[in-house]
Structure formats: structure tokens, C-alpha cells
Amino acid sequence: MEDINILSVGLSSLSSQLTILNQNEHLLMISSMDQLSKLKNRRALQEKLSTESEMIRRYNNKRSMHFQMTIIFLDMDNFKFYNDTYGHEAGDLLISKFGELLKKVFRKVDFISRFGGDEFVILLPNTNCPEAHRAAERVHEALEESNYFITDLEDLLGKKLDVPENRILGFSTGICSNFDIENPTDMETVMNNADQALYYSKQTQKGSITIWSDIKHLLPQLSDLPKPGRE
């Protein structure tokens, strides 16, 4: 009888520990997820960049080959129009739908995050810039196939929408690889360069895809130009 009581206490203790573990895992998941887009949040992205930098450093030290990681920085075009015209609920829907679209286009090994507002950052392991460029093109194709979420907005608002051609939802893109910089372990710099390439896309042609290595020689001139709003 005493042995049964001890076993019962032990099982109860184990059950409590498992419950606490599950709760902690749930809290960790919540703290690293953007609740609107259901993607990783900015905090998780910063942690990922730090982890990847350390991983690449160790990988490069042990092998003659180098590990390539490319970052795509996306900023939605004309998002402010929908937010201002149809309300924040419409804006929230677009963020949610765009998050779903990114998860459909990119691989499971890719790290997809919402940087903030209508900005998104994707880390693509074992991927070069031309391959990342093609991935961004697939996002454009998927967005077109989804009718730019206009049907979803109409269902939400309960009315037909007449969106001007120049207000169709889109996105601009910047791309950079750790092979494009002096220190390939510095993923923070890779992301900042992808952001600079994104600004170039915004300044020259919204909806375009820019690879940082293609425009880095232009950066001294670009630094004197006013940065466009994230719209």
C-alpha cells in the first residue's frame, strides 16, 4: 500500500512538471510570435540573427567551405491607403493574409518574421541572391493570384471595392547575402544592407526587387536623398 502511495505521489509530481513544461513552452511560443500575422516577431528575429551569426562563425572555422545565408526585406506598398480608407480592421486583414501567403511561398527551413508594421524579414539558408530574387518573384505571383486580397476585403466590408490601379496592394524588396559583406558572420549587417536595398526599391520603383551588391556603389549618392515613408 505504501509503495502504491509513493508511486501515486511520484506520478502526480511528474504530471505537474509536465504541465509546467507545457505552459513554459506555450509562453515561449507566444513571446516569439506576432499575433496578427502568426509569423515570428521582431524579438525572435533578433535572437535568430544572433544565433545564425554564431552558427556561421563556428561552421566557417571548422570547414573550408562557407555557409551562405541570404535575407529578404519586404515592405508592403499602398498599405496606408487601405488602412486609412477602409479602417484598421482592413489593415489587420491584409497583414494576416500576407503572412499566410509568405508561409505558402517560402520553405519550412526559411525563417519568416514580421519586422513591424507592414515590414517583413525572411532568412533563407543555403540560398544565394539570384535564388532569393526568384523567391520574391514567386511572392509577387502569389499575390496576383490572390487578387491582391481584394475579395477578402470585400467579404470583410460587405461591399464591392473599386480600388484604383495605382493603389493595388504590392510590396518592394531588398536582398543581401552574407557572401556580399566583408565579415560573413555579421548577419545584422546583412539585414541592414537588405534594408538599404529595400529603400532603393522604394526610391526608384515601387514593387521592384533590389539586390544590395548591385547598388552598393550608389550608396554614397543615395545617402543624400530623403528616405521615403514606409507606405
CSV table of C-alpha atoms in Angstrom, one decimal:
chain,number,residue,atom,x,y,z
A,1,MET,CA,0.0,0.0,0.0
A,2,GLU,CA,2.8,2.4,0.9
A,3,ASP,CA,4.5,1.6,-2.5
A,4,ILE,CA,1.3,2.5,-4.3
A,5,ASN,CA,1.1,5.8,-2.4
A,6,ILE,CA,4.7,6.6,-3.3
A,7,LEU,CA,4.1,5.8,-6.9
A,8,SER,CA,0.9,7.9,-6.9
A,9,VAL,CA,2.8,10.9,-5.4
A,10,GLY,CA,5.6,10.4,-8.0
A,11,LEU,CA,3.2,10.3,-10.9
A,12,SER,CA,1.4,13.4,-9.6
A,13,SER,CA,4.7,15.3,-9.3
A,14,LEU,CA,5.7,14.2,-12.9
A,15,SER,CA,2.3,15.3,-14.2
A,16,SER,CA,2.7,18.7,-12.5
A,17,GLN,CA,6.2,19.1,-14.0
A,18,LEU,CA,4.9,18.2,-17.5
A,19,THR,CA,2.1,20.7,-17.1
A,20,ILE,CA,4.6,23.5,-16.1
A,21,LEU,CA,6.9,22.5,-19.0
A,22,ASN,CA,4.0,22.7,-21.5
A,23,GLN,CA,3.0,26.1,-20.1
A,24,ASN,CA,6.5,27.4,-20.4
A,25,GLU,CA,6.7,26.2,-24.0
A,26,HIS,CA,3.4,27.9,-24.7
A,27,LEU,CA,4.6,31.1,-23.2
A,28,LEU,CA,7.8,30.9,-25.2
A,29,MET,CA,5.9,30.4,-28.4
A,30,ILE,CA,3.6,33.3,-27.6
A,31,SER,CA,6.5,35.6,-26.8
A,32,SER,CA,8.2,34.8,-30.1
A,33,MET,CA,5.2,35.1,-32.3
A,34,ASP,CA,3.5,38.1,-33.9
A,35,GLN,CA,-0.2,37.5,-33.0
A,36,LEU,CA,-1.6,39.3,-36.1
A,37,SER,CA,0.5,37.7,-38.9
A,38,LYS,CA,1.2,34.4,-37.0
A,39,LEU,CA,4.8,34.8,-38.0
A,40,LYS,CA,7.9,35.2,-35.8
A,41,ASN,CA,8.1,38.6,-34.3
A,42,ARG,CA,11.0,41.2,-34.2
A,43,ARG,CA,12.3,39.9,-30.9
A,44,ALA,CA,12.6,36.4,-32.3
A,45,LEU,CA,14.2,37.7,-35.4
A,46,GLN,CA,16.9,39.5,-33.4
A,47,GLU,CA,17.6,36.3,-31.5
A,48,LYS,CA,17.7,34.3,-34.7
A,49,LEU,CA,20.2,36.7,-36.3
A,50,SER,CA,22.5,36.4,-33.2
A,51,THR,CA,22.2,32.6,-33.3
A,52,GLU,CA,22.9,32.4,-37.0
A,53,SER,CA,25.9,34.6,-36.7
A,54,GLU,CA,27.4,32.3,-34.1
A,55,MET,CA,26.5,29.2,-36.1
A,56,ILE,CA,28.1,30.6,-39.3
A,57,ARG,CA,31.2,31.6,-37.3
A,58,ARG,CA,31.6,28.0,-35.9
A,59,TYR,CA,30.8,26.4,-39.3
A,60,ASN,CA,33.3,28.6,-41.1
A,61,ASN,CA,36.0,27.9,-38.6
A,62,LYS,CA,35.7,24.2,-38.9
A,63,ARG,CA,35.3,23.9,-42.6
A,64,SER,CA,37.0,25.3,-45.7
A,65,MET,CA,33.5,25.9,-47.2
A,66,HIS,CA,31.4,28.8,-46.1
A,67,PHE,CA,27.7,28.7,-45.1
A,68,GLN,CA,25.5,31.1,-47.1
A,69,MET,CA,22.6,32.9,-45.7
A,70,THR,CA,20.5,35.5,-47.6
A,71,ILE,CA,18.0,37.9,-46.2
A,72,ILE,CA,14.9,39.3,-48.0
A,73,PHE,CA,13.5,42.5,-46.6
A,74,LEU,CA,9.9,43.3,-47.7
A,75,ASP,CA,7.8,46.4,-47.3
A,76,MET,CA,4.2,46.5,-48.5
A,77,ASP,CA,3.2,49.2,-51.0
A,78,ASN,CA,0.0,51.2,-50.6
A,79,PHE,CA,-0.8,49.6,-47.2
A,80,LYS,CA,-1.6,53.0,-45.7
A,81,PHE,CA,-4.3,53.6,-48.4
A,82,TYR,CA,-6.2,50.6,-47.2
A,83,ASN,CA,-5.7,51.3,-43.5
A,84,ASP,CA,-6.8,55.0,-44.0
A,85,THR,CA,-9.7,54.3,-46.4
A,86,TYR,CA,-11.2,51.1,-45.0
A,87,GLY,CA,-10.1,51.2,-41.4
A,88,HIS,CA,-7.6,49.3,-39.2
A,89,GLU,CA,-9.6,46.1,-39.4
A,90,ALA,CA,-9.0,46.0,-43.1
A,91,GLY,CA,-5.3,46.7,-42.5
A,92,ASP,CA,-5.2,43.9,-40.0
A,93,LEU,CA,-6.7,41.5,-42.5
A,94,LEU,CA,-4.1,42.4,-45.1
A,95,ILE,CA,-1.3,41.8,-42.6
A,96,SER,CA,-2.8,38.4,-41.7
A,97,LYS,CA,-3.4,37.4,-45.3
A,98,PHE,CA,0.1,38.5,-46.3
A,99,GLY,CA,1.6,36.4,-43.5
A,100,GLU,CA,-0.3,33.3,-44.8
A,101,LEU,CA,0.9,34.0,-48.3
A,102,LEU,CA,4.6,34.2,-47.2
A,103,LYS,CA,4.2,30.9,-45.4
A,104,LYS,CA,2.9,29.2,-48.5
A,105,VAL,CA,5.6,30.6,-50.8
A,106,PHE,CA,8.7,30.0,-48.6
A,107,ARG,CA,10.2,26.8,-47.4
A,108,LYS,CA,9.8,25.3,-43.9
A,109,VAL,CA,13.6,25.9,-43.3
A,110,ASP,CA,13.2,29.6,-44.0
A,111,PHE,CA,12.7,31.9,-41.1
A,112,ILE,CA,9.8,34.3,-41.8
A,113,SER,CA,9.1,37.2,-39.5
A,114,ARG,CA,7.1,40.4,-39.2
A,115,PHE,CA,9.6,43.2,-38.5
A,116,GLY,CA,7.0,45.7,-37.6
A,117,GLY,CA,4.1,47.5,-39.3
A,118,ASP,CA,3.9,46.3,-42.9
A,119,GLU,CA,7.6,45.1,-43.0
A,120,PHE,CA,8.7,41.5,-43.2
A,121,VAL,CA,12.1,39.9,-43.0
A,122,ILE,CA,12.9,36.4,-44.3
A,123,LEU,CA,16.1,34.5,-43.7
A,124,LEU,CA,16.9,31.9,-46.3
A,125,PRO,CA,19.7,29.3,-45.5
A,126,ASN,CA,21.8,27.8,-48.3
A,127,THR,CA,20.4,30.4,-50.7
A,128,ASN,CA,22.2,32.9,-53.0
A,129,CYS,CA,20.8,36.3,-54.1
A,130,PRO,CA,19.5,35.2,-57.5
A,131,GLU,CA,17.6,32.3,-55.8
A,132,ALA,CA,16.2,34.8,-53.3
A,133,HIS,CA,15.2,37.1,-56.1
A,134,ARG,CA,13.2,34.3,-57.7
A,135,ALA,CA,11.6,33.6,-54.4
A,136,ALA,CA,10.5,37.2,-54.1
A,137,GLU,CA,9.1,37.0,-57.7
A,138,ARG,CA,7.0,34.0,-56.6
A,139,VAL,CA,5.6,36.1,-53.8
A,140,HIS,CA,4.5,38.7,-56.4
A,141,GLU,CA,2.9,35.9,-58.5
A,142,ALA,CA,1.1,34.5,-55.4
A,143,LEU,CA,-0.2,38.0,-54.5
A,144,GLU,CA,-1.5,38.5,-58.0
A,145,GLU,CA,-3.2,35.0,-57.9
A,146,SER,CA,-4.9,36.0,-54.6
A,147,ASN,CA,-6.4,39.1,-56.4
A,148,TYR,CA,-4.4,41.3,-54.0
A,149,PHE,CA,-6.8,40.2,-51.2
A,150,ILE,CA,-9.5,42.4,-52.7
A,151,THR,CA,-12.1,39.6,-52.5
A,152,ASP,CA,-11.1,39.0,-48.8
A,153,LEU,CA,-11.6,42.8,-48.1
A,154,GLU,CA,-15.0,42.8,-49.8
A,155,ASP,CA,-16.1,39.8,-47.7
A,156,LEU,CA,-14.9,41.7,-44.6
A,157,LEU,CA,-16.5,45.0,-45.5
A,158,GLY,CA,-19.7,43.6,-47.1
A,159,LYS,CA,-19.4,45.6,-50.3
A,160,LYS,CA,-17.7,45.8,-53.7
A,161,LEU,CA,-14.5,47.8,-53.8
A,162,ASP,CA,-13.2,49.9,-56.7
A,163,VAL,CA,-9.5,50.1,-56.0
A,164,PRO,CA,-7.6,52.5,-58.3
A,165,GLU,CA,-4.8,50.8,-60.3
A,166,ASN,CA,-2.1,52.9,-58.6
A,167,ARG,CA,-3.4,51.7,-55.2
A,168,ILE,CA,-3.3,48.0,-55.7
A,169,LEU,CA,-1.5,46.3,-52.9
A,170,GLY,CA,2.1,45.3,-53.6
A,171,PHE,CA,5.5,45.2,-52.0
A,172,SER,CA,9.0,46.4,-52.5
A,173,THR,CA,12.0,44.2,-51.8
A,174,GLY,CA,15.7,44.4,-50.7
A,175,ILE,CA,18.1,41.4,-50.7
A,176,CYS,CA,21.5,40.8,-49.3
A,177,SER,CA,23.7,37.7,-48.7
A,178,ASN,CA,26.4,37.2,-46.1
A,179,PHE,CA,28.7,36.5,-49.0
A,180,ASP,CA,28.3,40.1,-50.1
A,181,ILE,CA,30.0,41.6,-47.0
A,182,GLU,CA,33.5,41.5,-45.5
A,183,ASN,CA,32.5,39.5,-42.4
A,184,PRO,CA,30.1,36.7,-43.5
A,185,THR,CA,29.2,36.0,-39.8
A,186,ASP,CA,27.7,39.5,-39.3
A,187,MET,CA,24.0,38.9,-40.0
A,188,GLU,CA,23.0,42.2,-38.5
A,189,THR,CA,24.9,44.0,-41.3
A,190,VAL,CA,23.3,41.7,-43.9
A,191,MET,CA,19.9,42.7,-42.7
A,192,ASN,CA,20.8,46.4,-42.6
A,193,ASN,CA,22.1,46.1,-46.2
A,194,ALA,CA,18.9,44.4,-47.3
A,195,ASP,CA,17.0,47.3,-45.7
A,196,GLN,CA,19.2,49.7,-47.8
A,197,ALA,CA,18.4,47.8,-50.9
A,198,LEU,CA,14.7,48.0,-50.0
A,199,TYR,CA,14.9,51.8,-49.7
A,200,TYR,CA,16.5,51.9,-53.1
A,201,SER,CA,13.5,50.0,-54.5
A,202,LYS,CA,11.2,52.4,-52.8
A,203,GLN,CA,13.1,55.4,-54.2
A,204,THR,CA,13.4,54.2,-57.8
A,205,GLN,CA,10.4,52.0,-58.5
A,206,LYS,CA,7.8,50.6,-56.0
A,207,GLY,CA,7.3,46.9,-56.4
A,208,SER,CA,10.8,46.3,-57.6
A,209,ILE,CA,13.4,43.8,-56.2
A,210,THR,CA,16.9,45.2,-55.5
A,211,ILE,CA,20.0,43.2,-54.6
A,212,TRP,CA,22.3,45.2,-52.4
A,213,SER,CA,25.5,44.1,-54.1
A,214,ASP,CA,24.1,45.6,-57.4
A,215,ILE,CA,23.6,49.1,-55.9
A,216,LYS,CA,26.2,49.3,-53.1
A,217,HIS,CA,28.4,51.6,-55.3
A,218,LEU,CA,25.5,54.0,-55.4
A,219,LEU,CA,25.0,54.3,-51.7
A,220,PRO,CA,27.1,57.5,-51.2
A,221,GLN,CA,24.8,59.3,-53.6
A,222,LEU,CA,21.7,57.7,-52.1
A,223,SER,CA,22.6,58.8,-48.6
A,224,ASP,CA,21.9,62.4,-49.5
A,225,LEU,CA,18.4,61.6,-50.7
A,226,PRO,CA,15.4,61.8,-48.3
A,227,LYS,CA,14.2,58.4,-47.3
A,228,PRO,CA,10.7,57.7,-48.4
A,229,GLY,CA,7.9,56.9,-46.0
A,230,ARG,CA,7.1,53.2,-45.4
A,231,GLU,CA,3.8,53.3,-47.3
